[in-house]
Amino acid sequence: MKYPITVYGDPILRKRAEDISQNMEGLSEIIENMWETMYYADGVGLAAPQAGLPIRLFVIDGSSGAEEEPELKDFRKAFINPERLELTGEKWVMNEGCLSLPEIREDVTRPDSVRIKYFDENFIEHDEVFSGFIGRVIQHEYDHLEGKLFIDYLSPLKKRLLKSKLNDIARGNVQPHYKIKIPVK
Ligand code: NI
């Protein structure tokens, strides 16, 4: 089942998502649906609040970064209850997009590496450092669980220039190729 994707203006994207308990009913089905939704929307990652679920979960398929980083060819992971422990490394700029901000792409500066603790689908705990492209995507998806969007990193001027585009998204005046949930007015 594909979820409609929540977009800018939906309050769920501004709330801190809640921890998942190990015996949560239907979790593996939710993860399956998240993959299906992400692939159909051509996303590299998808966080649960973007699927309308206020829980701490995101999925990432890093294979689109494999041209520059071949080891990402088979990178496909679900992150449950992630906890960001440290951001390190030199900052660099990447042009980011987000399924919840259709038709907007902007340069965002972030540190290179992120250390996170998380559980995988089998509820096995991991503590790992991710850098480069995946480090970037994890930081972006993790932000979704904290109620943060990449536009929050932009300068006030850049944000002002995006204002009307953002208003359009919040009113549902946008037509991405995937199904969205129009925020309630
Ligand atoms: Ni996003």
PDB file of C-alpha atoms and ligand atoms in Angstrom:
ATOM      1  CA  MET A   1       0.000   0.000   0.000  1.00  0.00           C
ATOM      2  CA  LYS A   2       1.273   3.432  -0.893  1.00  0.00           C
ATOM      3  CA  TYR A   3       0.801   6.292   1.519  1.00  0.00           C
ATOM      4  CA  PRO A   4      -0.097   9.747   0.260  1.00  0.00           C
ATOM      5  CA  ILE A   5       2.847  11.978   1.132  1.00  0.00           C
ATOM      6  CA  THR A   6       2.358  14.802   3.613  1.00  0.00           C
ATOM      7  CA  VAL A   7       3.648  18.158   2.419  1.00  0.00           C
ATOM      8  CA  TYR A   8       4.722  21.520   3.783  1.00  0.00           C
ATOM      9  CA  GLY A   9       1.934  23.023   5.856  1.00  0.00           C
ATOM     10  CA  ASP A  10       0.944  19.717   7.450  1.00  0.00           C
ATOM     11  CA  PRO A  11       1.510  19.986  11.216  1.00  0.00           C
ATOM     12  CA  ILE A  12       2.828  16.397  11.420  1.00  0.00           C
ATOM     13  CA  LEU A  13       6.001  17.572   9.673  1.00  0.00           C
ATOM     14  CA  ARG A  14       6.662  20.032  12.495  1.00  0.00           C
ATOM     15  CA  LYS A  15       6.257  17.651  15.424  1.00  0.00           C
ATOM     16  CA  ARG A  16       8.849  15.472  17.090  1.00  0.00           C
ATOM     17  CA  ALA A  17       8.009  11.877  16.209  1.00  0.00           C
ATOM     18  CA  GLU A  18       7.508   9.296  18.980  1.00  0.00           C
ATOM     19  CA  ASP A  19       9.573   6.221  19.763  1.00  0.00           C
ATOM     20  CA  ILE A  20       8.322   2.889  18.462  1.00  0.00           C
ATOM     21  CA  SER A  21       7.904  -0.006  20.864  1.00  0.00           C
ATOM     22  CA  GLN A  22       9.350  -3.334  19.884  1.00  0.00           C
ATOM     23  CA  ASN A  23       5.971  -5.054  19.890  1.00  0.00           C
ATOM     24  CA  MET A  24       4.206  -2.383  17.855  1.00  0.00           C
ATOM     25  CA  GLU A  25       1.551  -4.056  15.781  1.00  0.00           C
ATOM     26  CA  GLY A  26       1.982  -3.981  12.030  1.00  0.00           C
ATOM     27  CA  LEU A  27       5.454  -2.460  12.071  1.00  0.00           C
ATOM     28  CA  SER A  28       6.876  -4.697   9.349  1.00  0.00           C
ATOM     29  CA  GLU A  29       3.889  -3.910   7.161  1.00  0.00           C
ATOM     30  CA  ILE A  30       4.430  -0.176   7.744  1.00  0.00           C
ATOM     31  CA  ILE A  31       8.072  -0.531   6.719  1.00  0.00           C
ATOM     32  CA  GLU A  32       7.024  -2.437   3.578  1.00  0.00           C
ATOM     33  CA  ASN A  33       4.550   0.327   2.723  1.00  0.00           C
ATOM     34  CA  MET A  34       7.213   2.968   3.337  1.00  0.00           C
ATOM     35  CA  TRP A  35       9.501   1.286   0.789  1.00  0.00           C
ATOM     36  CA  GLU A  36       6.686   1.032  -1.716  1.00  0.00           C
ATOM     37  CA  THR A  37       5.787   4.700  -1.233  1.00  0.00           C
ATOM     38  CA  MET A  38       9.394   5.845  -1.476  1.00  0.00           C
ATOM     39  CA  TYR A  39      10.136   3.937  -4.678  1.00  0.00           C
ATOM     40  CA  TYR A  40       6.976   5.045  -6.375  1.00  0.00           C
ATOM     41  CA  ALA A  41       7.725   8.677  -5.487  1.00  0.00           C
ATOM     42  CA  ASP A  42      11.364   8.289  -6.665  1.00  0.00           C
ATOM     43  CA  GLY A  43      12.722   9.281  -3.273  1.00  0.00           C
ATOM     44  CA  VAL A  44      16.124   8.361  -1.877  1.00  0.00           C
ATOM     45  CA  GLY A  45      14.698   8.320   1.625  1.00  0.00           C
ATOM     46  CA  LEU A  46      11.357   8.584   3.374  1.00  0.00           C
ATOM     47  CA  ALA A  47      10.595   9.414   7.000  1.00  0.00           C
ATOM     48  CA  ALA A  48       7.425   8.158   8.686  1.00  0.00           C
ATOM     49  CA  PRO A  49       5.912  11.648   9.263  1.00  0.00           C
ATOM     50  CA  GLN A  50       5.961  12.052   5.473  1.00  0.00           C
ATOM     51  CA  ALA A  51       3.715   9.005   5.364  1.00  0.00           C
ATOM     52  CA  GLY A  52       1.424  10.574   7.963  1.00  0.00           C
ATOM     53  CA  LEU A  53       2.822   8.459  10.803  1.00  0.00           C
ATOM     54  CA  PRO A  54       4.209  10.282  13.867  1.00  0.00           C
ATOM     55  CA  ILE A  55       6.775   7.578  14.674  1.00  0.00           C
ATOM     56  CA  ARG A  56      10.577   7.445  14.699  1.00  0.00           C
ATOM     57  CA  LEU A  57      11.312   5.530  11.530  1.00  0.00           C
ATOM     58  CA  PHE A  58      12.909   6.265   8.180  1.00  0.00           C
ATOM     59  CA  VAL A  59      14.049   4.206   5.217  1.00  0.00           C
ATOM     60  CA  ILE A  60      16.914   4.955   2.835  1.00  0.00           C
ATOM     61  CA  ASP A  61      18.007   3.443  -0.468  1.00  0.00           C
ATOM     62  CA  GLY A  62      21.428   4.878  -1.225  1.00  0.00           C
ATOM     63  CA  SER A  63      21.961   3.193  -4.581  1.00  0.00           C
ATOM     64  CA  SER A  64      21.525   6.477  -6.480  1.00  0.00           C
ATOM     65  CA  GLY A  65      24.809   7.614  -4.895  1.00  0.00           C
ATOM     66  CA  ALA A  66      26.668   4.580  -6.231  1.00  0.00           C
ATOM     67  CA  GLU A  67      28.064   6.408  -9.240  1.00  0.00           C
ATOM     68  CA  GLU A  68      30.358   8.378  -6.956  1.00  0.00           C
ATOM     69  CA  GLU A  69      30.493   5.916  -4.060  1.00  0.00           C
ATOM     70  CA  PRO A  70      30.303   2.348  -5.466  1.00  0.00           C
ATOM     71  CA  GLU A  71      29.894   0.791  -2.010  1.00  0.00           C
ATOM     72  CA  LEU A  72      26.389   2.314  -1.904  1.00  0.00           C
ATOM     73  CA  LYS A  73      25.147   0.039  -4.667  1.00  0.00           C
ATOM     74  CA  ASP A  74      23.260  -2.185  -2.213  1.00  0.00           C
ATOM     75  CA  PHE A  75      22.634   0.290   0.577  1.00  0.00           C
ATOM     76  CA  ARG A  76      19.061  -0.239   1.717  1.00  0.00           C
ATOM     77  CA  LYS A  77      18.239   0.235   5.367  1.00  0.00           C
ATOM     78  CA  ALA A  78      15.391   0.963   7.738  1.00  0.00           C
ATOM     79  CA  PHE A  79      16.265   3.022  10.809  1.00  0.00           C
ATOM     80  CA  ILE A  80      14.075   2.603  13.885  1.00  0.00           C
ATOM     81  CA  ASN A  81      14.220   4.901  16.917  1.00  0.00           C
ATOM     82  CA  PRO A  82      17.394   6.601  15.683  1.00  0.00           C
ATOM     83  CA  GLU A  83      19.247   8.847  18.057  1.00  0.00           C
ATOM     84  CA  ARG A  84      21.770  11.269  16.627  1.00  0.00           C
ATOM     85  CA  LEU A  85      24.878  11.199  18.805  1.00  0.00           C
ATOM     86  CA  GLU A  86      27.336  13.411  16.966  1.00  0.00           C
ATOM     87  CA  LEU A  87      27.874  15.508  13.864  1.00  0.00           C
ATOM     88  CA  THR A  88      31.475  15.754  12.694  1.00  0.00           C
ATOM     89  CA  GLY A  89      33.598  16.464   9.660  1.00  0.00           C
ATOM     90  CA  GLU A  90      33.907  19.333   7.290  1.00  0.00           C
ATOM     91  CA  LYS A  91      30.751  21.033   6.136  1.00  0.00           C
ATOM     92  CA  TRP A  92      29.822  20.800   2.482  1.00  0.00           C
ATOM     93  CA  VAL A  93      27.004  21.958   0.255  1.00  0.00           C
ATOM     94  CA  MET A  94      24.538  19.730  -1.537  1.00  0.00           C
ATOM     95  CA  ASN A  95      21.495  20.666  -3.563  1.00  0.00           C
ATOM     96  CA  GLU A  96      18.695  18.987  -1.604  1.00  0.00           C
ATOM     97  CA  GLY A  97      15.120  18.188  -2.418  1.00  0.00           C
ATOM     98  CA  CYS A  98      12.340  16.648  -0.360  1.00  0.00           C
ATOM     99  CA  LEU A  99       9.159  14.784  -1.294  1.00  0.00           C
ATOM    100  CA  SER A 100       7.314  17.025   1.189  1.00  0.00           C
ATOM    101  CA  LEU A 101       8.563  20.145  -0.616  1.00  0.00           C
ATOM    102  CA  PRO A 102       7.698  19.384  -4.249  1.00  0.00           C
ATOM    103  CA  GLU A 103       9.382  21.547  -6.878  1.00  0.00           C
ATOM    104  CA  ILE A 104      11.817  23.095  -4.405  1.00  0.00           C
ATOM    105  CA  ARG A 105      15.540  22.395  -4.482  1.00  0.00           C
ATOM    106  CA  GLU A 106      18.106  24.425  -2.577  1.00  0.00           C
ATOM    107  CA  ASP A 107      21.737  24.256  -1.553  1.00  0.00           C
ATOM    108  CA  VAL A 108      22.070  23.109   2.046  1.00  0.00           C
ATOM    109  CA  THR A 109      25.261  23.094   4.132  1.00  0.00           C
ATOM    110  CA  ARG A 110      25.738  20.205   6.553  1.00  0.00           C
ATOM    111  CA  PRO A 111      28.658  18.471   8.297  1.00  0.00           C
ATOM    112  CA  ASP A 112      30.031  15.418   6.491  1.00  0.00           C
ATOM    113  CA  SER A 113      29.482  12.732   9.133  1.00  0.00           C
ATOM    114  CA  VAL A 114      26.782  11.677  11.511  1.00  0.00           C
ATOM    115  CA  ARG A 115      27.019   9.131  14.292  1.00  0.00           C
ATOM    116  CA  ILE A 116      23.682   7.521  15.088  1.00  0.00           C
ATOM    117  CA  LYS A 117      22.354   4.800  17.273  1.00  0.00           C
ATOM    118  CA  TYR A 118      19.354   2.983  15.823  1.00  0.00           C
ATOM    119  CA  PHE A 119      17.545  -0.327  15.641  1.00  0.00           C
ATOM    120  CA  ASP A 120      17.144  -2.321  12.460  1.00  0.00           C
ATOM    121  CA  GLU A 121      14.016  -4.199  11.404  1.00  0.00           C
ATOM    122  CA  ASN A 122      14.922  -7.087  13.716  1.00  0.00           C
ATOM    123  CA  PHE A 123      15.317  -4.663  16.604  1.00  0.00           C
ATOM    124  CA  ILE A 124      19.056  -5.190  16.745  1.00  0.00           C
ATOM    125  CA  GLU A 125      20.820  -2.083  17.994  1.00  0.00           C
ATOM    126  CA  HIS A 126      23.567  -0.403  15.949  1.00  0.00           C
ATOM    127  CA  ASP A 127      25.902   2.497  16.652  1.00  0.00           C
ATOM    128  CA  GLU A 128      27.507   3.666  13.424  1.00  0.00           C
ATOM    129  CA  VAL A 129      29.064   6.638  11.665  1.00  0.00           C
ATOM    130  CA  PHE A 130      27.883   7.497   8.149  1.00  0.00           C
ATOM    131  CA  SER A 131      29.616   9.997   5.880  1.00  0.00           C
ATOM    132  CA  GLY A 132      29.361  11.404   2.376  1.00  0.00           C
ATOM    133  CA  PHE A 133      26.109  10.927   0.498  1.00  0.00           C
ATOM    134  CA  ILE A 134      24.523   8.574   3.043  1.00  0.00           C
ATOM    135  CA  GLY A 135      25.622  10.800   5.926  1.00  0.00           C
ATOM    136  CA  ARG A 136      23.811  13.609   4.156  1.00  0.00           C
ATOM    137  CA  VAL A 137      20.602  11.644   3.543  1.00  0.00           C
ATOM    138  CA  ILE A 138      20.516  10.377   7.130  1.00  0.00           C
ATOM    139  CA  GLN A 139      20.835  13.917   8.470  1.00  0.00           C
ATOM    140  CA  HIS A 140      17.967  15.011   6.219  1.00  0.00           C
ATOM    141  CA  GLU A 141      15.698  12.102   7.213  1.00  0.00           C
ATOM    142  CA  TYR A 142      16.599  12.397  10.886  1.00  0.00           C
ATOM    143  CA  ASP A 143      15.537  16.043  10.794  1.00  0.00           C
ATOM    144  CA  HIS A 144      12.063  14.918   9.698  1.00  0.00           C
ATOM    145  CA  LEU A 145      11.722  13.024  12.993  1.00  0.00           C
ATOM    146  CA  GLU A 146      12.605  16.209  14.859  1.00  0.00           C
ATOM    147  CA  GLY A 147      10.056  18.322  13.021  1.00  0.00           C
ATOM    148  CA  LYS A 148      12.687  19.973  10.872  1.00  0.00           C
ATOM    149  CA  LEU A 149      12.837  20.596   7.108  1.00  0.00           C
ATOM    150  CA  PHE A 150      15.817  21.526   4.929  1.00  0.00           C
ATOM    151  CA  ILE A 151      14.368  24.984   4.255  1.00  0.00           C
ATOM    152  CA  ASP A 152      15.031  25.752   7.945  1.00  0.00           C
ATOM    153  CA  TYR A 153      18.732  25.981   7.063  1.00  0.00           C
ATOM    154  CA  LEU A 154      18.252  28.677   4.427  1.00  0.00           C
ATOM    155  CA  SER A 155      18.993  32.364   4.872  1.00  0.00           C
ATOM    156  CA  PRO A 156      16.051  34.672   5.659  1.00  0.00           C
ATOM    157  CA  LEU A 157      16.378  36.148   2.166  1.00  0.00           C
ATOM    158  CA  LYS A 158      16.226  32.764   0.439  1.00  0.00           C
ATOM    159  CA  LYS A 159      13.240  31.826   2.576  1.00  0.00           C
ATOM    160  CA  ARG A 160      11.441  35.006   1.619  1.00  0.00           C
ATOM    161  CA  LEU A 161      12.021  34.208  -2.039  1.00  0.00           C
ATOM    162  CA  LEU A 162      10.399  30.797  -1.513  1.00  0.00           C
ATOM    163  CA  LYS A 163       7.386  32.144   0.353  1.00  0.00           C
ATOM    164  CA  SER A 164       4.867  32.005  -2.492  1.00  0.00           C
ATOM    165  CA  LYS A 165       6.029  28.539  -3.579  1.00  0.00           C
ATOM    166  CA  LEU A 166       5.606  27.325   0.001  1.00  0.00           C
ATOM    167  CA  ASN A 167       2.138  28.846   0.213  1.00  0.00           C
ATOM    168  CA  ASP A 168       1.221  27.058  -2.994  1.00  0.00           C
ATOM    169  CA  ILE A 169       2.342  23.735  -1.543  1.00  0.00           C
ATOM    170  CA  ALA A 170       0.406  24.303   1.694  1.00  0.00           C
ATOM    171  CA  ARG A 171      -2.740  25.045  -0.350  1.00  0.00           C
ATOM    172  CA  GLY A 172      -2.262  21.978  -2.491  1.00  0.00           C
ATOM    173  CA  ASN A 173      -1.530  24.031  -5.611  1.00  0.00           C
ATOM    174  CA  VAL A 174       1.212  21.719  -6.699  1.00  0.00           C
ATOM    175  CA  GLN A 175       1.175  18.595  -8.833  1.00  0.00           C
ATOM    176  CA  PRO A 176       4.027  16.191  -8.228  1.00  0.00           C
ATOM    177  CA  HIS A 177       3.875  12.806  -9.976  1.00  0.00           C
ATOM    178  CA  TYR A 178       3.074  11.124  -6.662  1.00  0.00           C
ATOM    179  CA  LYS A 179      -0.013  11.401  -4.502  1.00  0.00           C
ATOM    180  CA  ILE A 180       0.060  13.994  -1.733  1.00  0.00           C
ATOM    181  CA  LYS A 181      -2.108  14.643   1.280  1.00  0.00           C
ATOM    182  CA  ILE A 182      -3.191  18.252   1.064  1.00  0.00           C
ATOM    183  CA  PRO A 183      -2.799  19.992   4.432  1.00  0.00           C
ATOM    184  CA  VAL A 184      -6.045  20.812   6.191  1.00  0.00           C
ATOM    185  CA  LYS A 185      -6.802  24.540   6.205  1.00  0.00           C
TER     186      LYS A 185
HETATM  187 NI    NI B   1      12.670  15.180   3.127  1.00  0.00          NI
END
